[in-house]
PDB file of C-alpha atoms in Angstrom:
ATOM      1  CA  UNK A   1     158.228 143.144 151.565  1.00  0.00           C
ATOM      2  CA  UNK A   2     157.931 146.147 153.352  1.00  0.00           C
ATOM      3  CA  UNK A   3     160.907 147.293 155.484  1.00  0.00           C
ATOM      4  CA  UNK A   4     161.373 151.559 156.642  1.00  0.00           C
ATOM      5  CA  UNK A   5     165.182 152.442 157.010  1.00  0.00           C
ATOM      6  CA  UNK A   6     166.555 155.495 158.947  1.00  0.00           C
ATOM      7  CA  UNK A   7     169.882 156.267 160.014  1.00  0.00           C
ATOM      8  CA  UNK A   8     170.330 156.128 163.711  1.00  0.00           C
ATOM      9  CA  UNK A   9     172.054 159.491 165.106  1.00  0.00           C
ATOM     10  CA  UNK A  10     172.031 162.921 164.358  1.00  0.00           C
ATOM     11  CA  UNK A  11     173.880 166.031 166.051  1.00  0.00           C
ATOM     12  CA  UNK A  12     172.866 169.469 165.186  1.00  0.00           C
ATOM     13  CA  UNK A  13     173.496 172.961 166.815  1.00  0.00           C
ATOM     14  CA  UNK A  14     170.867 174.914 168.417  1.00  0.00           C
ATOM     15  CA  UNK A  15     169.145 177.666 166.054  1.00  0.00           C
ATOM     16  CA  UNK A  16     170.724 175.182 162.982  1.00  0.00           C
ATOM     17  CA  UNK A  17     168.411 172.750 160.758  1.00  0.00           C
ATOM     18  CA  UNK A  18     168.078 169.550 161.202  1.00  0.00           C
ATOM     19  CA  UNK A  19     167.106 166.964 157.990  1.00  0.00           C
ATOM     20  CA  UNK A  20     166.137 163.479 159.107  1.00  0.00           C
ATOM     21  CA  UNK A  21     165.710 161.215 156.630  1.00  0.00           C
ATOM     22  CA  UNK A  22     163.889 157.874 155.759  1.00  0.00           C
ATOM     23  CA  UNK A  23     163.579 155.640 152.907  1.00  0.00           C
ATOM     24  CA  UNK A  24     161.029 152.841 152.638  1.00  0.00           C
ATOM     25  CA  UNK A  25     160.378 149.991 150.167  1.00  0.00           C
ATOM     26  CA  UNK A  26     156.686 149.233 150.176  1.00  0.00           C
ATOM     27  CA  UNK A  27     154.885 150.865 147.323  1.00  0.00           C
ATOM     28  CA  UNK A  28     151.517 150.644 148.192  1.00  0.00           C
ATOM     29  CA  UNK A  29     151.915 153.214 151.526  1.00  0.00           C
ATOM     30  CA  UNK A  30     149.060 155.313 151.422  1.00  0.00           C
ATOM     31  CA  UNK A  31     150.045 157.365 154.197  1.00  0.00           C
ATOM     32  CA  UNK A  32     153.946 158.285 155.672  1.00  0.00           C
ATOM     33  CA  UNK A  33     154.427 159.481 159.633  1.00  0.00           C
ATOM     34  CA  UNK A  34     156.673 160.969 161.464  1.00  0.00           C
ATOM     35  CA  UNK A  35     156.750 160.368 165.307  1.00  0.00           C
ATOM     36  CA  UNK A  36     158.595 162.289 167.854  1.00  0.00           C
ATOM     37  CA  UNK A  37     159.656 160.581 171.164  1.00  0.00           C
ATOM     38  CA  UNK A  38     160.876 162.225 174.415  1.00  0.00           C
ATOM     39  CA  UNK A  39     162.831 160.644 176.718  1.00  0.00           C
ATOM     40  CA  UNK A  40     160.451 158.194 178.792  1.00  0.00           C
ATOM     41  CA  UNK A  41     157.551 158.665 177.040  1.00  0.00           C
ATOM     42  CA  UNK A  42     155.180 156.891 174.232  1.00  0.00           C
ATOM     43  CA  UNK A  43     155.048 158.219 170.574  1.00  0.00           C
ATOM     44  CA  UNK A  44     153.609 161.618 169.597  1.00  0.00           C
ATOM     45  CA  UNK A  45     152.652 161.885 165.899  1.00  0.00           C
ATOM     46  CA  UNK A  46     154.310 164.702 165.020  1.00  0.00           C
ATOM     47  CA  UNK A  47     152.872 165.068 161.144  1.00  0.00           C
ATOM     48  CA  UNK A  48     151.944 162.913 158.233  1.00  0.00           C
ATOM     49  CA  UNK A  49     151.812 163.373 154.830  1.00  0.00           C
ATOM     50  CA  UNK A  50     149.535 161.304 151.938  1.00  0.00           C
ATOM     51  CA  UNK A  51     151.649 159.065 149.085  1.00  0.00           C
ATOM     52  CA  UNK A  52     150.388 161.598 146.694  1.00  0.00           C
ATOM     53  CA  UNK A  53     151.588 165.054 147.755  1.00  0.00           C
ATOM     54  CA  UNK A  54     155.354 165.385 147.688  1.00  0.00           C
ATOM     55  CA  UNK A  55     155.618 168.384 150.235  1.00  0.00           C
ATOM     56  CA  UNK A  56     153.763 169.377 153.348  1.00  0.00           C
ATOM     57  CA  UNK A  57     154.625 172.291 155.974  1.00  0.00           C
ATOM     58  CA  UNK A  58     153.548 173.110 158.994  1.00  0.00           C
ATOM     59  CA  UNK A  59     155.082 175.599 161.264  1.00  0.00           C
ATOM     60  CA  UNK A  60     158.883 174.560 161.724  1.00  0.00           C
ATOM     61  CA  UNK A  61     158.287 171.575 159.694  1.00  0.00           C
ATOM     62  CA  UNK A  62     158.764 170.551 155.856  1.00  0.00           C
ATOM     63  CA  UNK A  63     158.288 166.956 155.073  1.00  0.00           C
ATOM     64  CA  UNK A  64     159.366 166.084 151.876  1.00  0.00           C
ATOM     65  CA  UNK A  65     158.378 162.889 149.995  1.00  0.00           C
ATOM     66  CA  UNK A  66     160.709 161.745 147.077  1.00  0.00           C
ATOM     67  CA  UNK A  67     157.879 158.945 145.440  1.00  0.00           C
ATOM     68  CA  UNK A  68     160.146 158.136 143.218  1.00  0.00           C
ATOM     69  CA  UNK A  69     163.538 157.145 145.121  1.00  0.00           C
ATOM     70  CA  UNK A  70     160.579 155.799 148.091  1.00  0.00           C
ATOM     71  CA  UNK A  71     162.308 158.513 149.919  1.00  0.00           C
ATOM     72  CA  UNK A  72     160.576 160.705 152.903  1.00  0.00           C
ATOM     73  CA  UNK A  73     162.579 163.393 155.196  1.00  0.00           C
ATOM     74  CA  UNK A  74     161.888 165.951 158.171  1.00  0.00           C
ATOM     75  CA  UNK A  75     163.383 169.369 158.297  1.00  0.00           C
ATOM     76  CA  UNK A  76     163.202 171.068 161.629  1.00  0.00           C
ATOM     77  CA  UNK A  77     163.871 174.843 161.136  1.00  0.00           C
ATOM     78  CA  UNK A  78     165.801 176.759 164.250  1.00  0.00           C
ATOM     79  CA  UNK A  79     166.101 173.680 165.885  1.00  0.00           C
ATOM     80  CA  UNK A  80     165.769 173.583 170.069  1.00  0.00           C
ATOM     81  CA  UNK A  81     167.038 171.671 172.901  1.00  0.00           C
ATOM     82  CA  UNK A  82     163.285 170.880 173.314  1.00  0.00           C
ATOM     83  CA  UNK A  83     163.896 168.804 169.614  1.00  0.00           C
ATOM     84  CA  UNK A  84     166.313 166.717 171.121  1.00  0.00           C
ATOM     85  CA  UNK A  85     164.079 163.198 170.884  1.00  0.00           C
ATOM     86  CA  UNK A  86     164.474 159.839 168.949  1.00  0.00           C
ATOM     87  CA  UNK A  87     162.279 160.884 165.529  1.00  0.00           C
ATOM     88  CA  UNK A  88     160.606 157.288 164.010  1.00  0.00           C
ATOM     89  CA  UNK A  89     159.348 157.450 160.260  1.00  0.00           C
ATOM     90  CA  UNK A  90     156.162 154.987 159.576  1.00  0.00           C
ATOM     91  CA  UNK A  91     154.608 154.022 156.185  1.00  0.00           C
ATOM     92  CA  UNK A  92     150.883 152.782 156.612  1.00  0.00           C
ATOM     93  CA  UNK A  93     149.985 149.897 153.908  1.00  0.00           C
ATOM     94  CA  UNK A  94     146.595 149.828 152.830  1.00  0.00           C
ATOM     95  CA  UNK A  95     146.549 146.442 151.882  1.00  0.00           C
ATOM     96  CA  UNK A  96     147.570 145.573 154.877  1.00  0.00           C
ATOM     97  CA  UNK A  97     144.709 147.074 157.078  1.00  0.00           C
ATOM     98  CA  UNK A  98     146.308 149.811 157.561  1.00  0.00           C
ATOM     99  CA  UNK A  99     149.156 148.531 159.697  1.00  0.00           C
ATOM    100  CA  UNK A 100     152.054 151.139 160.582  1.00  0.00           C
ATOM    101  CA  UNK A 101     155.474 150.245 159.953  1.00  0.00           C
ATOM    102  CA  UNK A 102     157.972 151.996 161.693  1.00  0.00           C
ATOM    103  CA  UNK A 103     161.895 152.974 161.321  1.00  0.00           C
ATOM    104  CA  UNK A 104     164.263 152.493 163.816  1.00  0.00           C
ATOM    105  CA  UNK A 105     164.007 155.688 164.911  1.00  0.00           C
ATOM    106  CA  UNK A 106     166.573 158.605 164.315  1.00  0.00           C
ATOM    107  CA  UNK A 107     168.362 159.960 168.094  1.00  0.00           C
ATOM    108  CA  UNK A 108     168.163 163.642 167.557  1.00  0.00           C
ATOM    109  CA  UNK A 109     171.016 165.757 169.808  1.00  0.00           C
ATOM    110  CA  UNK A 110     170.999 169.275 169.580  1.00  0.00           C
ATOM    111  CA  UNK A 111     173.942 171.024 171.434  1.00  0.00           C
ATOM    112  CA  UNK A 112     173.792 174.425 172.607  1.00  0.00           C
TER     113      UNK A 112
ATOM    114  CA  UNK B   1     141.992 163.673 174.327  1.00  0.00           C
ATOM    115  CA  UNK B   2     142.167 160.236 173.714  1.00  0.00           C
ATOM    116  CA  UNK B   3     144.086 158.100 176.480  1.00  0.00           C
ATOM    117  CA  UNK B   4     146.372 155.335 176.099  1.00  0.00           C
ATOM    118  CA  UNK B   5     147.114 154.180 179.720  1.00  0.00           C
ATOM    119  CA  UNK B   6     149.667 151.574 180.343  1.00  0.00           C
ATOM    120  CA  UNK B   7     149.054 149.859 183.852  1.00  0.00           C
ATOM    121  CA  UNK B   8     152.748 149.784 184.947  1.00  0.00           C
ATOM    122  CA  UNK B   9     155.963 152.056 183.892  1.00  0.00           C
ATOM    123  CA  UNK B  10     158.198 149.841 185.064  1.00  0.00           C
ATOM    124  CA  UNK B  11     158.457 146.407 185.984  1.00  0.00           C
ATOM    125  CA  UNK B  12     160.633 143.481 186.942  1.00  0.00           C
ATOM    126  CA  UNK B  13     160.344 139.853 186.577  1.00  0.00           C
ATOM    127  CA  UNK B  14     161.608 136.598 186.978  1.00  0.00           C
ATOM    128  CA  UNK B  15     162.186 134.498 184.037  1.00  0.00           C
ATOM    129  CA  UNK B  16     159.667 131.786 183.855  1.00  0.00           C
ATOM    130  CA  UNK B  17     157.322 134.037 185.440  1.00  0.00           C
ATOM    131  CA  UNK B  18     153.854 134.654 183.585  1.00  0.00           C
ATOM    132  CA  UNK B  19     153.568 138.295 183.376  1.00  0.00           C
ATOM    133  CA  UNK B  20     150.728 140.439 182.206  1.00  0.00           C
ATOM    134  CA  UNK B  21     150.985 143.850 180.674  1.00  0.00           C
ATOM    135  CA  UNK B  22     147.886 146.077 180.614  1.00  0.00           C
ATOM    136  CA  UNK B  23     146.414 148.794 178.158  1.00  0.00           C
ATOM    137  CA  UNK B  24     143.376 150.285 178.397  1.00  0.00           C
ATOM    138  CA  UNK B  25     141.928 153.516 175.590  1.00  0.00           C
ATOM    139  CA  UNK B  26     139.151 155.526 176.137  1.00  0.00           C
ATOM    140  CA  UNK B  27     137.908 156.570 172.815  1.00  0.00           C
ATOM    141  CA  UNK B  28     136.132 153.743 172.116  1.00  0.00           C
ATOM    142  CA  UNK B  29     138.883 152.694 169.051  1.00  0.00           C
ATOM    143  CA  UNK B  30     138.211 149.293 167.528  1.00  0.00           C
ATOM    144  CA  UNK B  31     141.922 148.500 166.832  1.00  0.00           C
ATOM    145  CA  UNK B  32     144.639 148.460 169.399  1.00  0.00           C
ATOM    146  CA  UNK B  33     147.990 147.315 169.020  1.00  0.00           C
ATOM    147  CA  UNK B  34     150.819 145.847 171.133  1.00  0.00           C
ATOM    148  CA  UNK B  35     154.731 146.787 170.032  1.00  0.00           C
ATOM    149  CA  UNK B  36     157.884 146.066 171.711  1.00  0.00           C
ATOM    150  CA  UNK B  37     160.436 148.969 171.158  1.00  0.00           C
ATOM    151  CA  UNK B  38     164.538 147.975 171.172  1.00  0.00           C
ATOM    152  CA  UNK B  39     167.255 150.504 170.446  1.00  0.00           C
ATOM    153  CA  UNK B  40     168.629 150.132 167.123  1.00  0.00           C
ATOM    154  CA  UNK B  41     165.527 147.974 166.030  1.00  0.00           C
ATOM    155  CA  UNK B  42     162.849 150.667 166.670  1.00  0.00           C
ATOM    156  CA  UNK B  43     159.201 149.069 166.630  1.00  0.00           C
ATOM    157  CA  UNK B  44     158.002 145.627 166.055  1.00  0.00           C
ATOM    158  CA  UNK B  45     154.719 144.682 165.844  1.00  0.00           C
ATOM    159  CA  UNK B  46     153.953 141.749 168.123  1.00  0.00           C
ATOM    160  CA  UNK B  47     150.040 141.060 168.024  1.00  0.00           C
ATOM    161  CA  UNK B  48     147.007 143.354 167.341  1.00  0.00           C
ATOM    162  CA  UNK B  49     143.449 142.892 167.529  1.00  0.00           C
ATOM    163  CA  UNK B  50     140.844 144.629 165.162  1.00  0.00           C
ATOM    164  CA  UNK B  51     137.534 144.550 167.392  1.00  0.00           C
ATOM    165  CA  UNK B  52     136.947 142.375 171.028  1.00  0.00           C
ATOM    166  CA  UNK B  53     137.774 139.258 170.499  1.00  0.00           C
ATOM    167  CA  UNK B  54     139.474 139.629 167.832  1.00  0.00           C
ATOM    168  CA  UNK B  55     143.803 138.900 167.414  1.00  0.00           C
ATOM    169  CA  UNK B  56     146.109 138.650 164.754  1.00  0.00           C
ATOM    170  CA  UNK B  57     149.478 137.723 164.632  1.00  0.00           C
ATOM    171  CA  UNK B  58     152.309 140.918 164.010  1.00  0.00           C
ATOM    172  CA  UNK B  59     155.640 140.070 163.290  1.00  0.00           C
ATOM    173  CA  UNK B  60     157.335 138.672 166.336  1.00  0.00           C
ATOM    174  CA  UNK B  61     154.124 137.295 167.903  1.00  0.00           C
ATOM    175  CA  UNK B  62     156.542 134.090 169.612  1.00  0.00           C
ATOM    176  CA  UNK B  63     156.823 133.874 173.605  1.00  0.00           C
ATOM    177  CA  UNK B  64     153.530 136.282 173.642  1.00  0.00           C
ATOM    178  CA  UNK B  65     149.658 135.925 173.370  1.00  0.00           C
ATOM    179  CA  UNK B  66     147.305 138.582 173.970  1.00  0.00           C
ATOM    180  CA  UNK B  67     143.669 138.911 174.982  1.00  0.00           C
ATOM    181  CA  UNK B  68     140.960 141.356 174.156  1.00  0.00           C
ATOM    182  CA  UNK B  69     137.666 140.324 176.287  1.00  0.00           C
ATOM    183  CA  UNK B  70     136.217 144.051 176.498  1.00  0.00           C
ATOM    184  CA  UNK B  71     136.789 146.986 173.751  1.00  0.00           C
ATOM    185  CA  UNK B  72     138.860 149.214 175.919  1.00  0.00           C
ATOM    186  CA  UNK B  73     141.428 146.467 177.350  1.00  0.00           C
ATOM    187  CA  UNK B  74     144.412 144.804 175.437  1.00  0.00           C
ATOM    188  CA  UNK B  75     146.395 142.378 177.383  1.00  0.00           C
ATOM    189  CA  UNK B  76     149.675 141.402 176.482  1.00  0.00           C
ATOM    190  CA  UNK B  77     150.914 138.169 177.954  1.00  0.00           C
ATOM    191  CA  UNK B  78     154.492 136.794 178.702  1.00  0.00           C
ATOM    192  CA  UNK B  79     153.630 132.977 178.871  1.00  0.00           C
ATOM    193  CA  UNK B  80     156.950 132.230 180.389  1.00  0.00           C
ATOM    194  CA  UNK B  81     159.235 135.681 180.652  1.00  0.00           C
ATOM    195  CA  UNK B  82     162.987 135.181 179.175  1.00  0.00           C
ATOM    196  CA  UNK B  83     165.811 137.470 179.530  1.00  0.00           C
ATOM    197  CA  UNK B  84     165.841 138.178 175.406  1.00  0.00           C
ATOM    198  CA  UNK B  85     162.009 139.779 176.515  1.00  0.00           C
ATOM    199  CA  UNK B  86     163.331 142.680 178.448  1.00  0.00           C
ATOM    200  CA  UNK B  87     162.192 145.297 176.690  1.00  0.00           C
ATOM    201  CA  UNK B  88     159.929 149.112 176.223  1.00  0.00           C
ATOM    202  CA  UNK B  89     156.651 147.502 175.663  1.00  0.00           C
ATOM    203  CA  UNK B  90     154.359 150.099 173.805  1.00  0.00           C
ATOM    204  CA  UNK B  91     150.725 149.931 173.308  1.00  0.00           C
ATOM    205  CA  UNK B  92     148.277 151.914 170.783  1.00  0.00           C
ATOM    206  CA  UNK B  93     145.194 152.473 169.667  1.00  0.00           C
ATOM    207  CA  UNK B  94     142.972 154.038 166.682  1.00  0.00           C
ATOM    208  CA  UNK B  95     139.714 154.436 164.994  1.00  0.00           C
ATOM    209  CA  UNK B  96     138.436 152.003 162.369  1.00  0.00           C
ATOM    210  CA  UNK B  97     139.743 153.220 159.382  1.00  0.00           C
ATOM    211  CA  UNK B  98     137.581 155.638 157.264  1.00  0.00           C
ATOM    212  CA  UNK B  99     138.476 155.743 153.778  1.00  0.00           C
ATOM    213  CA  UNK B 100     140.502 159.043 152.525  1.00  0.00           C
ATOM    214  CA  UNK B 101     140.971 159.935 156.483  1.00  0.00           C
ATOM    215  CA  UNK B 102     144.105 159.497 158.662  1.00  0.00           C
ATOM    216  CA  UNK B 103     145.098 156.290 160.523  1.00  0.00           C
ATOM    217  CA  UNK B 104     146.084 158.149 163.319  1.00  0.00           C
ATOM    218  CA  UNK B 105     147.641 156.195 166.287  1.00  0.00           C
ATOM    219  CA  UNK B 106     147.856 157.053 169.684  1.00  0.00           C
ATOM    220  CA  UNK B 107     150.486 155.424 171.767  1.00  0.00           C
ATOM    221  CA  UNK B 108     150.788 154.674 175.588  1.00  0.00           C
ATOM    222  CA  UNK B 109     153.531 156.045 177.569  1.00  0.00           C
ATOM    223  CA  UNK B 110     154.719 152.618 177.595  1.00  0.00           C
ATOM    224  CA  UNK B 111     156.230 149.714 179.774  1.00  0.00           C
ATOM    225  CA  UNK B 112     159.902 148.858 180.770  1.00  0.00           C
ATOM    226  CA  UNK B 113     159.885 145.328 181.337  1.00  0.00           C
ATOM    227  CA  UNK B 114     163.353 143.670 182.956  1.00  0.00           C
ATOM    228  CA  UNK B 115     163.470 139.921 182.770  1.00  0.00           C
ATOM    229  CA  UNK B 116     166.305 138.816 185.242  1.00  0.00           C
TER     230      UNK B 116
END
């Protein structure tokens, strides 16, 4: 079955990195998301990254994608109060019409 | 940009009340989606629909039906509201998928629904 785990809270310092990090079961995701959501508001995709690339960066953000271990992480260089949001990961199943399957989302704090 | 508007932000209601929770998108997207956000849980899938008319089950579809009579609307409906359905109620929508393209979603700000 398919199932996405992430761990729930994460505290970093301002100007720090910050690694959240996800590991899903389902083999057959074609495509792997991270969401970012602010306090009161709906999900923003934030990137994505395709089942067969293991590395994607854009601007202040690496994903990485482990195929192997079914592991998937977000690294926020110089990390901001303005990061501070709950971060979901999402696997997308092809067989499966394409259906997202989200984590239970990761509370990012960042402390001055 | 595409729009995902959610009718209410917040709203409370009686248990055994019917309740309805609106989404309308204005891209024209084939498949919307309704999920029900809980902390520690994240996002479960309760029903989607591929096209008007259409509706399939997700994976907590009980105490809920939906209805899809026009391509832009998504209706989720509360049959008989219960305390264990207070909940962020999210909605979403996105293009029929194109082969070797994203399946980009685009969520609602969503709905805070308090069952007392």
């Amino acid at each position: 079955g398919e199932d996405v785990e992430q761990s729930l809270f994460l505290s970093v310092r301002e100007g720090d990195s910050s690694v959240i990090n996800c590991t899903y079961t389902d083999s057959s995701s074609t495509y792997l998301y991270w969401y970012k959501q602010e306090p009161g508001a709906g999900l923003q995709l934030l990137t994505y990254i395709f089942s067969n690339m293991d590395m994607k960066q854009d601007q202040r953000l690496t994903v990485l994608l482990n195929k192997k271990d079914k592991h998937l992480s977000l690294r926020i260089a110089d990390t901001q109060t303005g990061d501070s949001a709950i971060y979901f990961c999402a696997e997308t199943l092809y067989n499966q019409g394409g259906k997202l399957i989200f984590g239970q989302g990761t509370e990012l704090s960042v402390k001055p | 940009d595409v729009k995902v508007t959610q009718s209410s932000r917040y709203l409370v209601k009686r248990t055994g009340e019917k309740v309805f929770l609106e989404c309308v998108q204005d891209m024209d997207h084939e498949n919307m989606f309704w999920y029900r956000q809980d902390p520690g849980l994240g996002l479960r899938l309760i029903y989607f629909s591929y096209d008007v008319k259409m509706k399939e089950k997700g994976d907590i579809p009980e105490g809920y039906s939906v209805s899809r009579e026009k391509k832009e609307r998504f209706s989720l409906i509360l049959e008989s509201a219960s305390t264990n359905q207070t909940s962020m109620y999210l909605c979403a929508s996105r293009a029929t998928r194109d082969r070797g393209r994203v399946y980009g979603y685009t969520f609602g700000s969503g709905t805070r629904l308090t069952v007392v």
